[in-house]
């Protein structure tokens, strides 16, 4: 009757609540993906139709010179558009840890129907690389949180694009790129 109950610290309770919510969210997404599987033919039609929009077609391909060669491919904007229209994919970038001088990040794309998850864990140094002409690498440490965020977002976008494109059938990507070129 006069028992003393000890309550866990408030932050522990909030962590447990958030953890439970996250588990329920994942379970719900998996159930919905199984209950409403993608219609691949309809998804490809939606993707091709989206690629007829000038706004998407204009940003669908990146291109830059590296070592005297042109490098090009599907942009992150095209990858995101395809992923949304392909359906039943969960994708994103998460900062796992931030320490002095670097961030550890994870980019992922999870096909909720097939339960295949492509992920990349990588580190982003909080530095800006500047071109140097014969003097070795020229690094400028980043201190402004906005500069650090933008560096992380830039590196994250490239890894996210790779994860999404690894999750989409190659022929679907090729059809989208062809449509964007016309």
PDB file of C-alpha atoms in Angstrom:
ATOM      1  CA  UNK A   1       0.000   0.000   0.000  1.00  0.00           C
ATOM      2  CA  UNK A   2       2.814   2.365   0.777  1.00  0.00           C
ATOM      3  CA  UNK A   3       4.983   1.090  -2.036  1.00  0.00           C
ATOM      4  CA  UNK A   4       7.384   3.477  -3.639  1.00  0.00           C
ATOM      5  CA  UNK A   5       7.240   3.433  -7.403  1.00  0.00           C
ATOM      6  CA  UNK A   6      10.236   4.654  -9.275  1.00  0.00           C
ATOM      7  CA  UNK A   7       9.589   6.263 -12.596  1.00  0.00           C
ATOM      8  CA  UNK A   8      12.142   6.168 -15.356  1.00  0.00           C
ATOM      9  CA  UNK A   9      13.533   9.556 -16.297  1.00  0.00           C
ATOM     10  CA  UNK A  10      11.287  11.510 -18.640  1.00  0.00           C
ATOM     11  CA  UNK A  11      13.783  11.295 -21.487  1.00  0.00           C
ATOM     12  CA  UNK A  12      13.783   7.491 -21.155  1.00  0.00           C
ATOM     13  CA  UNK A  13      10.007   7.410 -21.442  1.00  0.00           C
ATOM     14  CA  UNK A  14      10.084   9.685 -24.472  1.00  0.00           C
ATOM     15  CA  UNK A  15      12.714   7.513 -26.113  1.00  0.00           C
ATOM     16  CA  UNK A  16      10.584   4.413 -25.538  1.00  0.00           C
ATOM     17  CA  UNK A  17       7.509   6.145 -26.956  1.00  0.00           C
ATOM     18  CA  UNK A  18       9.415   7.343 -30.016  1.00  0.00           C
ATOM     19  CA  UNK A  19      10.950   3.912 -30.548  1.00  0.00           C
ATOM     20  CA  UNK A  20       7.538   2.246 -30.342  1.00  0.00           C
ATOM     21  CA  UNK A  21       6.080   4.787 -32.769  1.00  0.00           C
ATOM     22  CA  UNK A  22       8.901   4.183 -35.252  1.00  0.00           C
ATOM     23  CA  UNK A  23       8.395   0.400 -35.105  1.00  0.00           C
ATOM     24  CA  UNK A  24       4.655   0.796 -35.676  1.00  0.00           C
ATOM     25  CA  UNK A  25       5.283   3.144 -38.602  1.00  0.00           C
ATOM     26  CA  UNK A  26       7.602   0.619 -40.282  1.00  0.00           C
ATOM     27  CA  UNK A  27       5.186  -2.257 -39.672  1.00  0.00           C
ATOM     28  CA  UNK A  28       2.313  -0.240 -41.143  1.00  0.00           C
ATOM     29  CA  UNK A  29       4.365   0.663 -44.238  1.00  0.00           C
ATOM     30  CA  UNK A  30       5.286  -2.988 -44.814  1.00  0.00           C
ATOM     31  CA  UNK A  31       1.666  -4.120 -44.425  1.00  0.00           C
ATOM     32  CA  UNK A  32       0.399  -1.435 -46.813  1.00  0.00           C
ATOM     33  CA  UNK A  33       3.085  -2.328 -49.387  1.00  0.00           C
ATOM     34  CA  UNK A  34       2.036  -5.980 -49.280  1.00  0.00           C
ATOM     35  CA  UNK A  35      -1.655  -5.137 -49.407  1.00  0.00           C
ATOM     36  CA  UNK A  36      -1.263  -2.670 -52.290  1.00  0.00           C
ATOM     37  CA  UNK A  37       1.633  -3.938 -54.450  1.00  0.00           C
ATOM     38  CA  UNK A  38       2.917  -1.762 -57.248  1.00  0.00           C
ATOM     39  CA  UNK A  39       1.540  -2.259 -60.723  1.00  0.00           C
ATOM     40  CA  UNK A  40       4.818  -2.063 -62.640  1.00  0.00           C
ATOM     41  CA  UNK A  41       3.180  -1.295 -65.997  1.00  0.00           C
ATOM     42  CA  UNK A  42       1.184   1.587 -64.514  1.00  0.00           C
ATOM     43  CA  UNK A  43       4.259   2.799 -62.605  1.00  0.00           C
ATOM     44  CA  UNK A  44       6.375   2.872 -65.772  1.00  0.00           C
ATOM     45  CA  UNK A  45       3.591   4.763 -67.572  1.00  0.00           C
ATOM     46  CA  UNK A  46       3.526   7.352 -64.757  1.00  0.00           C
ATOM     47  CA  UNK A  47       7.319   7.675 -64.848  1.00  0.00           C
ATOM     48  CA  UNK A  48       7.419   8.146 -68.634  1.00  0.00           C
ATOM     49  CA  UNK A  49       4.585  10.671 -68.412  1.00  0.00           C
ATOM     50  CA  UNK A  50       6.432  12.616 -65.692  1.00  0.00           C
ATOM     51  CA  UNK A  51       9.524  12.720 -67.909  1.00  0.00           C
ATOM     52  CA  UNK A  52       7.544  14.595 -70.583  1.00  0.00           C
ATOM     53  CA  UNK A  53       7.326  17.583 -68.234  1.00  0.00           C
ATOM     54  CA  UNK A  54       9.949  20.151 -69.267  1.00  0.00           C
ATOM     55  CA  UNK A  55      10.707  21.015 -65.641  1.00  0.00           C
ATOM     56  CA  UNK A  56      11.801  17.454 -64.855  1.00  0.00           C
ATOM     57  CA  UNK A  57      13.398  16.764 -68.246  1.00  0.00           C
ATOM     58  CA  UNK A  58      15.641  19.843 -67.895  1.00  0.00           C
ATOM     59  CA  UNK A  59      17.125  18.646 -64.577  1.00  0.00           C
ATOM     60  CA  UNK A  60      17.053  14.890 -65.269  1.00  0.00           C
ATOM     61  CA  UNK A  61      20.725  14.500 -66.172  1.00  0.00           C
ATOM     62  CA  UNK A  62      23.863  15.831 -64.504  1.00  0.00           C
ATOM     63  CA  UNK A  63      27.055  16.380 -66.455  1.00  0.00           C
ATOM     64  CA  UNK A  64      30.532  17.610 -65.555  1.00  0.00           C
ATOM     65  CA  UNK A  65      34.120  17.215 -66.728  1.00  0.00           C
ATOM     66  CA  UNK A  66      36.557  15.145 -64.666  1.00  0.00           C
ATOM     67  CA  UNK A  67      40.066  14.270 -65.762  1.00  0.00           C
ATOM     68  CA  UNK A  68      39.357  15.346 -69.322  1.00  0.00           C
ATOM     69  CA  UNK A  69      36.309  13.077 -69.559  1.00  0.00           C
ATOM     70  CA  UNK A  70      32.630  13.982 -69.466  1.00  0.00           C
ATOM     71  CA  UNK A  71      30.761  12.327 -66.618  1.00  0.00           C
ATOM     72  CA  UNK A  72      26.963  12.199 -66.825  1.00  0.00           C
ATOM     73  CA  UNK A  73      24.021  10.268 -65.481  1.00  0.00           C
ATOM     74  CA  UNK A  74      20.585  10.431 -63.922  1.00  0.00           C
ATOM     75  CA  UNK A  75      20.306  13.314 -61.460  1.00  0.00           C
ATOM     76  CA  UNK A  76      19.017  13.079 -57.904  1.00  0.00           C
ATOM     77  CA  UNK A  77      15.857  14.921 -59.040  1.00  0.00           C
ATOM     78  CA  UNK A  78      15.119  12.247 -61.650  1.00  0.00           C
ATOM     79  CA  UNK A  79      15.907   9.483 -59.144  1.00  0.00           C
ATOM     80  CA  UNK A  80      13.521  11.003 -56.576  1.00  0.00           C
ATOM     81  CA  UNK A  81      10.760  11.398 -59.169  1.00  0.00           C
ATOM     82  CA  UNK A  82      11.164   7.793 -60.317  1.00  0.00           C
ATOM     83  CA  UNK A  83      11.193   6.505 -56.722  1.00  0.00           C
ATOM     84  CA  UNK A  84       7.986   8.351 -55.844  1.00  0.00           C
ATOM     85  CA  UNK A  85       6.211   7.072 -58.946  1.00  0.00           C
ATOM     86  CA  UNK A  86       7.590   3.509 -58.691  1.00  0.00           C
ATOM     87  CA  UNK A  87       5.992   3.334 -55.278  1.00  0.00           C
ATOM     88  CA  UNK A  88       6.406   1.369 -52.069  1.00  0.00           C
ATOM     89  CA  UNK A  89       9.929   2.691 -51.540  1.00  0.00           C
ATOM     90  CA  UNK A  90      11.192   4.338 -48.373  1.00  0.00           C
ATOM     91  CA  UNK A  91      14.280   6.436 -49.014  1.00  0.00           C
ATOM     92  CA  UNK A  92      16.271   9.158 -47.355  1.00  0.00           C
ATOM     93  CA  UNK A  93      19.453  10.396 -45.730  1.00  0.00           C
ATOM     94  CA  UNK A  94      20.110  10.356 -41.984  1.00  0.00           C
ATOM     95  CA  UNK A  95      22.924  11.877 -39.969  1.00  0.00           C
ATOM     96  CA  UNK A  96      23.961   9.105 -37.594  1.00  0.00           C
ATOM     97  CA  UNK A  97      26.602  11.038 -35.690  1.00  0.00           C
ATOM     98  CA  UNK A  98      28.326  14.391 -35.792  1.00  0.00           C
ATOM     99  CA  UNK A  99      31.669  14.879 -34.120  1.00  0.00           C
ATOM    100  CA  UNK A 100      34.275  17.575 -34.306  1.00  0.00           C
ATOM    101  CA  UNK A 101      35.400  17.659 -37.911  1.00  0.00           C
ATOM    102  CA  UNK A 102      33.136  15.024 -39.504  1.00  0.00           C
ATOM    103  CA  UNK A 103      29.629  13.601 -39.780  1.00  0.00           C
ATOM    104  CA  UNK A 104      28.689   9.954 -40.206  1.00  0.00           C
ATOM    105  CA  UNK A 105      25.734   9.657 -42.560  1.00  0.00           C
ATOM    106  CA  UNK A 106      23.500   6.937 -43.984  1.00  0.00           C
ATOM    107  CA  UNK A 107      21.664   7.063 -47.305  1.00  0.00           C
ATOM    108  CA  UNK A 108      19.149   4.310 -47.992  1.00  0.00           C
ATOM    109  CA  UNK A 109      16.400   3.092 -50.283  1.00  0.00           C
ATOM    110  CA  UNK A 110      14.182   0.292 -48.996  1.00  0.00           C
ATOM    111  CA  UNK A 111      11.789  -1.546 -51.307  1.00  0.00           C
ATOM    112  CA  UNK A 112       8.969  -2.339 -48.897  1.00  0.00           C
ATOM    113  CA  UNK A 113       7.499  -5.004 -51.198  1.00  0.00           C
ATOM    114  CA  UNK A 114      10.619  -7.094 -51.699  1.00  0.00           C
ATOM    115  CA  UNK A 115      12.241  -6.113 -48.381  1.00  0.00           C
ATOM    116  CA  UNK A 116      15.475  -5.256 -50.186  1.00  0.00           C
ATOM    117  CA  UNK A 117      17.315  -2.346 -48.609  1.00  0.00           C
ATOM    118  CA  UNK A 118      20.220  -0.635 -50.318  1.00  0.00           C
ATOM    119  CA  UNK A 119      22.218   1.578 -47.976  1.00  0.00           C
ATOM    120  CA  UNK A 120      25.472   3.464 -47.904  1.00  0.00           C
ATOM    121  CA  UNK A 121      27.135   4.554 -44.664  1.00  0.00           C
ATOM    122  CA  UNK A 122      29.743   7.239 -45.232  1.00  0.00           C
ATOM    123  CA  UNK A 123      31.652  10.011 -43.521  1.00  0.00           C
ATOM    124  CA  UNK A 124      31.689  13.630 -44.568  1.00  0.00           C
ATOM    125  CA  UNK A 125      34.648  15.717 -43.445  1.00  0.00           C
ATOM    126  CA  UNK A 126      33.682  19.216 -42.355  1.00  0.00           C
ATOM    127  CA  UNK A 127      36.017  20.806 -44.892  1.00  0.00           C
ATOM    128  CA  UNK A 128      35.697  22.516 -48.229  1.00  0.00           C
ATOM    129  CA  UNK A 129      38.054  21.436 -50.981  1.00  0.00           C
ATOM    130  CA  UNK A 130      39.419  24.212 -53.122  1.00  0.00           C
ATOM    131  CA  UNK A 131      41.266  23.761 -56.366  1.00  0.00           C
ATOM    132  CA  UNK A 132      44.991  23.993 -55.963  1.00  0.00           C
ATOM    133  CA  UNK A 133      47.408  24.383 -58.764  1.00  0.00           C
ATOM    134  CA  UNK A 134      50.482  22.321 -57.898  1.00  0.00           C
ATOM    135  CA  UNK A 135      50.393  23.067 -54.169  1.00  0.00           C
ATOM    136  CA  UNK A 136      48.646  19.891 -53.018  1.00  0.00           C
ATOM    137  CA  UNK A 137      45.115  19.777 -51.657  1.00  0.00           C
ATOM    138  CA  UNK A 138      43.780  23.024 -50.280  1.00  0.00           C
ATOM    139  CA  UNK A 139      41.335  22.344 -47.434  1.00  0.00           C
ATOM    140  CA  UNK A 140      39.316  24.917 -45.546  1.00  0.00           C
ATOM    141  CA  UNK A 141      37.752  23.704 -42.266  1.00  0.00           C
ATOM    142  CA  UNK A 142      34.021  24.419 -42.002  1.00  0.00           C
ATOM    143  CA  UNK A 143      32.719  25.965 -38.805  1.00  0.00           C
ATOM    144  CA  UNK A 144      29.401  27.511 -39.824  1.00  0.00           C
ATOM    145  CA  UNK A 145      26.573  25.001 -39.164  1.00  0.00           C
ATOM    146  CA  UNK A 146      24.959  25.979 -42.463  1.00  0.00           C
ATOM    147  CA  UNK A 147      28.134  25.147 -44.412  1.00  0.00           C
ATOM    148  CA  UNK A 148      28.377  21.803 -42.601  1.00  0.00           C
ATOM    149  CA  UNK A 149      24.698  21.063 -43.324  1.00  0.00           C
ATOM    150  CA  UNK A 150      25.118  21.927 -47.017  1.00  0.00           C
ATOM    151  CA  UNK A 151      28.220  19.720 -47.301  1.00  0.00           C
ATOM    152  CA  UNK A 152      26.376  16.829 -45.657  1.00  0.00           C
ATOM    153  CA  UNK A 153      23.305  17.365 -47.862  1.00  0.00           C
ATOM    154  CA  UNK A 154      25.440  17.436 -51.010  1.00  0.00           C
ATOM    155  CA  UNK A 155      27.267  14.207 -50.139  1.00  0.00           C
ATOM    156  CA  UNK A 156      24.002  12.638 -48.965  1.00  0.00           C
ATOM    157  CA  UNK A 157      22.218  13.446 -52.224  1.00  0.00           C
ATOM    158  CA  UNK A 158      24.861  11.667 -54.271  1.00  0.00           C
ATOM    159  CA  UNK A 159      24.679   8.531 -52.114  1.00  0.00           C
ATOM    160  CA  UNK A 160      20.874   8.658 -52.039  1.00  0.00           C
ATOM    161  CA  UNK A 161      20.799   8.831 -55.836  1.00  0.00           C
ATOM    162  CA  UNK A 162      22.999   5.719 -55.992  1.00  0.00           C
ATOM    163  CA  UNK A 163      20.729   3.851 -53.549  1.00  0.00           C
ATOM    164  CA  UNK A 164      17.545   4.761 -55.424  1.00  0.00           C
ATOM    165  CA  UNK A 165      18.988   3.911 -58.826  1.00  0.00           C
ATOM    166  CA  UNK A 166      20.194   0.543 -57.484  1.00  0.00           C
ATOM    167  CA  UNK A 167      16.596  -0.179 -56.421  1.00  0.00           C
ATOM    168  CA  UNK A 168      14.954   0.652 -59.764  1.00  0.00           C
ATOM    169  CA  UNK A 169      15.122  -1.808 -62.687  1.00  0.00           C
ATOM    170  CA  UNK A 170      17.667  -0.668 -65.266  1.00  0.00           C
ATOM    171  CA  UNK A 171      15.219  -0.738 -68.168  1.00  0.00           C
ATOM    172  CA  UNK A 172      12.865   1.598 -66.276  1.00  0.00           C
ATOM    173  CA  UNK A 173      15.697   4.080 -65.705  1.00  0.00           C
ATOM    174  CA  UNK A 174      16.783   3.867 -69.357  1.00  0.00           C
ATOM    175  CA  UNK A 175      13.221   4.488 -70.571  1.00  0.00           C
ATOM    176  CA  UNK A 176      12.959   7.520 -68.286  1.00  0.00           C
ATOM    177  CA  UNK A 177      16.275   8.941 -69.502  1.00  0.00           C
ATOM    178  CA  UNK A 178      15.282   8.403 -73.154  1.00  0.00           C
ATOM    179  CA  UNK A 179      11.978  10.195 -72.584  1.00  0.00           C
ATOM    180  CA  UNK A 180      13.754  13.112 -70.904  1.00  0.00           C
ATOM    181  CA  UNK A 181      16.073  13.483 -73.907  1.00  0.00           C
ATOM    182  CA  UNK A 182      13.204  13.817 -76.405  1.00  0.00           C
TER     183      UNK A 182
END
